[in-house]
Short mmCIF file of C-alpha atoms in Angstrom, two decimals:
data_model
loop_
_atom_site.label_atom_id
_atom_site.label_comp_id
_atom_site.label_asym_id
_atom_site.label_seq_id
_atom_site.Cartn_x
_atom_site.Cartn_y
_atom_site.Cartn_z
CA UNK A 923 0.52 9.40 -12.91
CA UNK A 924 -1.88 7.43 -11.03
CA UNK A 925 -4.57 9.38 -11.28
CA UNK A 926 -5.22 9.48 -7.60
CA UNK A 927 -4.43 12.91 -6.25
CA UNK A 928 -3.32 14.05 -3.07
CA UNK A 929 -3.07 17.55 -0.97
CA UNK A 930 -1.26 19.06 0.09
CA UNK A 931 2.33 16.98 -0.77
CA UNK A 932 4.04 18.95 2.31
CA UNK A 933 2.85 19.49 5.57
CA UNK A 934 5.32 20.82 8.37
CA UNK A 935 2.62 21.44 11.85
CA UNK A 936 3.50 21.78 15.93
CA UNK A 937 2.61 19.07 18.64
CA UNK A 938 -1.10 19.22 19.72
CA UNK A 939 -2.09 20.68 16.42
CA UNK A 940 -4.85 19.53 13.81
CA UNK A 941 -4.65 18.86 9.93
CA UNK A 942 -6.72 17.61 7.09
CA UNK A 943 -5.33 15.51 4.32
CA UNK A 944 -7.30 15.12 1.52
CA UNK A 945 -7.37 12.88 -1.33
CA UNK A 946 -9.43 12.48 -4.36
CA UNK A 947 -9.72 9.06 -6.55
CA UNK A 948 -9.47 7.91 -10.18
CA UNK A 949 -12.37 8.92 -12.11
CA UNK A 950 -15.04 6.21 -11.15
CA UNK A 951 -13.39 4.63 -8.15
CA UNK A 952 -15.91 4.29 -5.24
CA UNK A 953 -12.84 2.70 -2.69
CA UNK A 954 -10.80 5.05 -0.82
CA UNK A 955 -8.21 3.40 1.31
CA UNK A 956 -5.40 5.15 3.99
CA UNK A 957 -2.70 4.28 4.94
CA UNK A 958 0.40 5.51 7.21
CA UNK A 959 4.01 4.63 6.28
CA UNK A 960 6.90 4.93 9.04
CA UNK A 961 10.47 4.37 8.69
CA UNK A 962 10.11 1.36 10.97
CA UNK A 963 6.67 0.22 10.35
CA UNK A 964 5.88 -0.03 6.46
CA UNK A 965 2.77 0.85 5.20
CA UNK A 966 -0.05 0.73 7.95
CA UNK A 967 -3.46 -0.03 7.33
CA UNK A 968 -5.34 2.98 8.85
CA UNK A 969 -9.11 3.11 7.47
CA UNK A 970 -11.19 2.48 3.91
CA UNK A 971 -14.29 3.80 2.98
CA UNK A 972 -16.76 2.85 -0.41
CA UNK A 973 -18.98 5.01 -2.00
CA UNK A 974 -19.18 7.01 1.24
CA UNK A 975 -19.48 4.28 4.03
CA UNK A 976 -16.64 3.17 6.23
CA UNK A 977 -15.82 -0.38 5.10
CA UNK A 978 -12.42 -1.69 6.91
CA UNK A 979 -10.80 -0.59 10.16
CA UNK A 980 -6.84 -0.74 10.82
CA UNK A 981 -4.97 0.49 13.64
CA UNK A 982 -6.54 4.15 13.45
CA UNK A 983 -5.70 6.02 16.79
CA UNK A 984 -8.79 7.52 18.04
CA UNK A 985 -7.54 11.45 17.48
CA UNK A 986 -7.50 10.25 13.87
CA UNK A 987 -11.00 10.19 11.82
CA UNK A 988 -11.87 10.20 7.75
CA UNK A 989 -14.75 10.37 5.65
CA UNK A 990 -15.89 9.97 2.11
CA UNK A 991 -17.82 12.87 0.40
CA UNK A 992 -20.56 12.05 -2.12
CA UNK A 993 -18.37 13.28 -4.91
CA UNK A 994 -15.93 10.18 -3.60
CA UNK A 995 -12.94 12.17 -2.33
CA UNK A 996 -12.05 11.75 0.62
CA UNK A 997 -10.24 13.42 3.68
CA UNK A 998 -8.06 12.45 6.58
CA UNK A 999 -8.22 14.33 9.92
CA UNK A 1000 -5.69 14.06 12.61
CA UNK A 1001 -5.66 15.69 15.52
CA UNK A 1002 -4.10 16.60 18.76
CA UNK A 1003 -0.21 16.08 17.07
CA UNK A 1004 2.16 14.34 17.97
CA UNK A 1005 5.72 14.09 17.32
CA UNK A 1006 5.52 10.31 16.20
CA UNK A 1007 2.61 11.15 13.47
CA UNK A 1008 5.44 12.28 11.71
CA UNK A 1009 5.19 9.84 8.38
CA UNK A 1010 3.87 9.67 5.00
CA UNK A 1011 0.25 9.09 4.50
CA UNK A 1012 -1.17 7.80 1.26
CA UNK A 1013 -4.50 7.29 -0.37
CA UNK A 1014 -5.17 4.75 -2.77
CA UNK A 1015 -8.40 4.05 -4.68
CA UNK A 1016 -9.87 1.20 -6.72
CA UNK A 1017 -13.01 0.22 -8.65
CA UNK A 1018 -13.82 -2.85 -7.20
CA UNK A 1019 -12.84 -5.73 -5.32
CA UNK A 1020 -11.05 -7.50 -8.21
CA UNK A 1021 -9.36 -4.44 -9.52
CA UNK A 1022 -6.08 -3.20 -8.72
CA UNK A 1023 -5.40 -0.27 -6.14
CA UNK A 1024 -3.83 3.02 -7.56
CA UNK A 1025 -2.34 4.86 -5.25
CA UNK A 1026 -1.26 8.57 -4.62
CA UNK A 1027 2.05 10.32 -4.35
CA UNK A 1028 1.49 10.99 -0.32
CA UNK A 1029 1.30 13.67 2.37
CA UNK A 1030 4.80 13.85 4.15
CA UNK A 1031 3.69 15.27 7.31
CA UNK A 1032 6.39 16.74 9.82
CA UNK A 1033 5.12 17.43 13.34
CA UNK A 1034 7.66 19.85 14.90
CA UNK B 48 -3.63 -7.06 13.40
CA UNK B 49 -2.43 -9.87 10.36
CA UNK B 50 1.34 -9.41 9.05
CA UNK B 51 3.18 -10.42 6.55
CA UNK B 52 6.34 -12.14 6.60
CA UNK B 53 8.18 -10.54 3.84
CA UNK B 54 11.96 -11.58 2.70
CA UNK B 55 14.59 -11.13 2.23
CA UNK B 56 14.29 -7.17 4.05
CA UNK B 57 17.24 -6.07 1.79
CA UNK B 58 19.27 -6.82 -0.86
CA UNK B 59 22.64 -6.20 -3.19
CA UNK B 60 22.88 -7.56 -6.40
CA UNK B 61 25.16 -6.76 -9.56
CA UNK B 62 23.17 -5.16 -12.51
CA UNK B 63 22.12 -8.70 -14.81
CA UNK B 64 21.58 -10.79 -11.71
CA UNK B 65 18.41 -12.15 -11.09
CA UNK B 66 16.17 -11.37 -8.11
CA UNK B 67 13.23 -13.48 -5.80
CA UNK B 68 11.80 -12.05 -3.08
CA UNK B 69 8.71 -13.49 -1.16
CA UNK B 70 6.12 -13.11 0.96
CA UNK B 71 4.32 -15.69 3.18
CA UNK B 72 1.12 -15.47 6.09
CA UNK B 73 -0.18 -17.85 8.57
CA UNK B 74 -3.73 -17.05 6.87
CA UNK B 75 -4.96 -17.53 3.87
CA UNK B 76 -5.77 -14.56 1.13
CA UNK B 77 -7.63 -14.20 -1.98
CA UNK B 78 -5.61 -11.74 -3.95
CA UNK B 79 -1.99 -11.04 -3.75
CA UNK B 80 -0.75 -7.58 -5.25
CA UNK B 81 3.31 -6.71 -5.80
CA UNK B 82 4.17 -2.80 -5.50
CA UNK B 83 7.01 -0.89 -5.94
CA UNK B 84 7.64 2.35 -4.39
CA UNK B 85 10.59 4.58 -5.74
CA UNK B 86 11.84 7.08 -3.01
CA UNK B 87 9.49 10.31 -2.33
CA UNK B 88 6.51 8.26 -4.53
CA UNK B 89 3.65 6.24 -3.88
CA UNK B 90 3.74 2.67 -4.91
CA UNK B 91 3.15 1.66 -8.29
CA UNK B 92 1.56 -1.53 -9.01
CA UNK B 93 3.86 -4.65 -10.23
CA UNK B 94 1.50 -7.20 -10.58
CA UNK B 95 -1.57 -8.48 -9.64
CA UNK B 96 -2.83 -12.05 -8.76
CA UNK B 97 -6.40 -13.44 -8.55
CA UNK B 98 -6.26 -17.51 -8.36
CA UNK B 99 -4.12 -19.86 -6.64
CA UNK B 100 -1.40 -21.57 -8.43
CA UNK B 101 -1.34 -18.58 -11.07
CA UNK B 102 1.64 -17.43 -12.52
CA UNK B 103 1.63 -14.07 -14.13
CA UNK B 104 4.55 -12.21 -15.91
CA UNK B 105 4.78 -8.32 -16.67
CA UNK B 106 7.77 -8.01 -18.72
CA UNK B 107 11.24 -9.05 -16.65
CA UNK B 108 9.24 -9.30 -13.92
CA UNK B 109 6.99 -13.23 -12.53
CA UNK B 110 5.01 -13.53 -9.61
CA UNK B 111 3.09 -16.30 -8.24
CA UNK B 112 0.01 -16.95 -6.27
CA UNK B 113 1.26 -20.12 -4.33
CA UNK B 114 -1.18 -23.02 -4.09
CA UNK B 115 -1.85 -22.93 -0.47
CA UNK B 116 -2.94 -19.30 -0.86
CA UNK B 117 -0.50 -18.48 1.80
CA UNK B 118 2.53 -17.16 0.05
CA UNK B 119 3.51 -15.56 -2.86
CA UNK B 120 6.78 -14.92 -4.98
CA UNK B 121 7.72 -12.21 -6.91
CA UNK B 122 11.01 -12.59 -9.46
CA UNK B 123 13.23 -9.82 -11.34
CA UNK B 124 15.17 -11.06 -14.31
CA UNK B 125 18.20 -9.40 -15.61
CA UNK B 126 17.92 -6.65 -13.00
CA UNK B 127 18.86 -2.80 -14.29
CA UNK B 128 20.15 0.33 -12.07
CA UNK B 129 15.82 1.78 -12.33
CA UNK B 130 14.96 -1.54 -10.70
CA UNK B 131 16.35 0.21 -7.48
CA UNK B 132 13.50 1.09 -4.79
CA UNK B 133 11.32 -0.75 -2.45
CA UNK B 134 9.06 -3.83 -3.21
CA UNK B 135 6.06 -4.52 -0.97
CA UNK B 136 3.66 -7.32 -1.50
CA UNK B 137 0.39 -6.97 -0.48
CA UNK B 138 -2.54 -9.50 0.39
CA UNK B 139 -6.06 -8.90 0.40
CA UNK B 140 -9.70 -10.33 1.49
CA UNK B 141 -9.45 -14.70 2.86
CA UNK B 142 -9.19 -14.96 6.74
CA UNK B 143 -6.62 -13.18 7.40
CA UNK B 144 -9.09 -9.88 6.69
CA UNK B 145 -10.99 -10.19 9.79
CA UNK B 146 -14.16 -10.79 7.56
CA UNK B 147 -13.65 -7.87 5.70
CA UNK B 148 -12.42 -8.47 2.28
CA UNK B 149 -12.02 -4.54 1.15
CA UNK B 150 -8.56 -4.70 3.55
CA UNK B 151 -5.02 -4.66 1.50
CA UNK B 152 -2.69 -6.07 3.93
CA UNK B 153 1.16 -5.11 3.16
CA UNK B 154 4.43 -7.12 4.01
CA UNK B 155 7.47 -4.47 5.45
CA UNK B 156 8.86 -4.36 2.31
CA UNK B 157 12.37 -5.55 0.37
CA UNK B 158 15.05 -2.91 -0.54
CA UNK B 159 16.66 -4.10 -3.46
CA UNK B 160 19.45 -2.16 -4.90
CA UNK B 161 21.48 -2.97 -8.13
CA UNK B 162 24.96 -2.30 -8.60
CA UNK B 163 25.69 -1.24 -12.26
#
């Protein structure tokens, strides 16, 4: 156990639809990162915020946004569906620069 | 946005073999991390790699943080049936960040899978 959580594991939506993923970090870990991993594409770089401000920006579509609450955890909101945001989306969270990530177990989210 | 050039994608080895996998980039980094990630999971943390040049070992496993900053190696001795799953390695912070150094940058990932 990593001790980053993530909700909900499952997620099965329609096209045009919007969810929230949420995610909440090891006890005293200001980073959040997100990422989205494809069959084809690995793990994608999507957005990372630190103690509540928006640090590093990866290929995050625009229908996609995230924030970090002041008790650190953090949420992921995508919206308008589509069938190719089908994928696994993971949090991970760290201390500090020179600490390791941790991440979660994922969101497997199925747009139908 | 930066990649990294991760080989070999895939491979098939007998259980006792031993295994190297790398990772290289046109850019420099600061830190390289090695993951695993066991089917239905979220990766799990290998090793992790702060200087250039330095060599760390975590039981059967050795990774290095090549000299040039640009690559970095990641060995499995005596490989076992659990070592199955996928290995990513992972850069972070250097040029290759855009000038942010919070970014972890992954390769595509190797697929090893061991034979018993």
């Amino acid at each position: 156990d990593s001790g980053v959580t993530q909700t909900p594991k499952h997620l099965i939506t329609a096209t045009g639809q919007r969810v929230t993923l949420r995610c909440s970090p090891r006890s005293g870990d200001l980073s959040v990162y997100w990422y989205q991993q494809s069959l084809d594409q690995g793990l994608q770089f999507l957005i990372q915020y630190y103690n509540g401000e928006e640090r590093a920006k990866g290929n995050i579509l625009e229908r996609f946004s995230a924030q970090q609450f002041p008790d650190l955890h953090s949420e992921l909101n995508l919206s308008s569906l589509e069938l190719g945001d089908s994928a696994l989306y993971f949090c991970a969270s760290r201390r500090s620069l020179n600490t390791e990530a941790f991440f979660g177990q994922g969101t497997r989210l199925t747009v139908v | 946005g930066q990649q990294l050039n991760q080989s070999p994608q895939s491979m098939f080895i007998q259980e006792g073999e031993d295994v190297s996998m790398n990772c290289t980039s046109s850019s420099i980094f600061n830190t390289w991390l090695w993951y695993k990630q066991d089917p239905g999971e979220g990766p799990v943390l290998l090793i992790a790699l702060y200087k250039a040049g330095e060599l760390t070992s975590n039981g059967r496993l050795t990774a290095q943080f090549g000299i040039t900053r640009k690559d970095s190696f990641l060995n499995i001795s005596a490989s076992i049936p659990s070592d199955v799953g996928i290995y990513f390695c992972a850069g972070q912070g250097g040029q290759s960040s855009g000038g942010s150094n919070y970014k972890l940058t992954f390769g595509k990932g190797t697929l090893l899978t061991v034979n018993p």
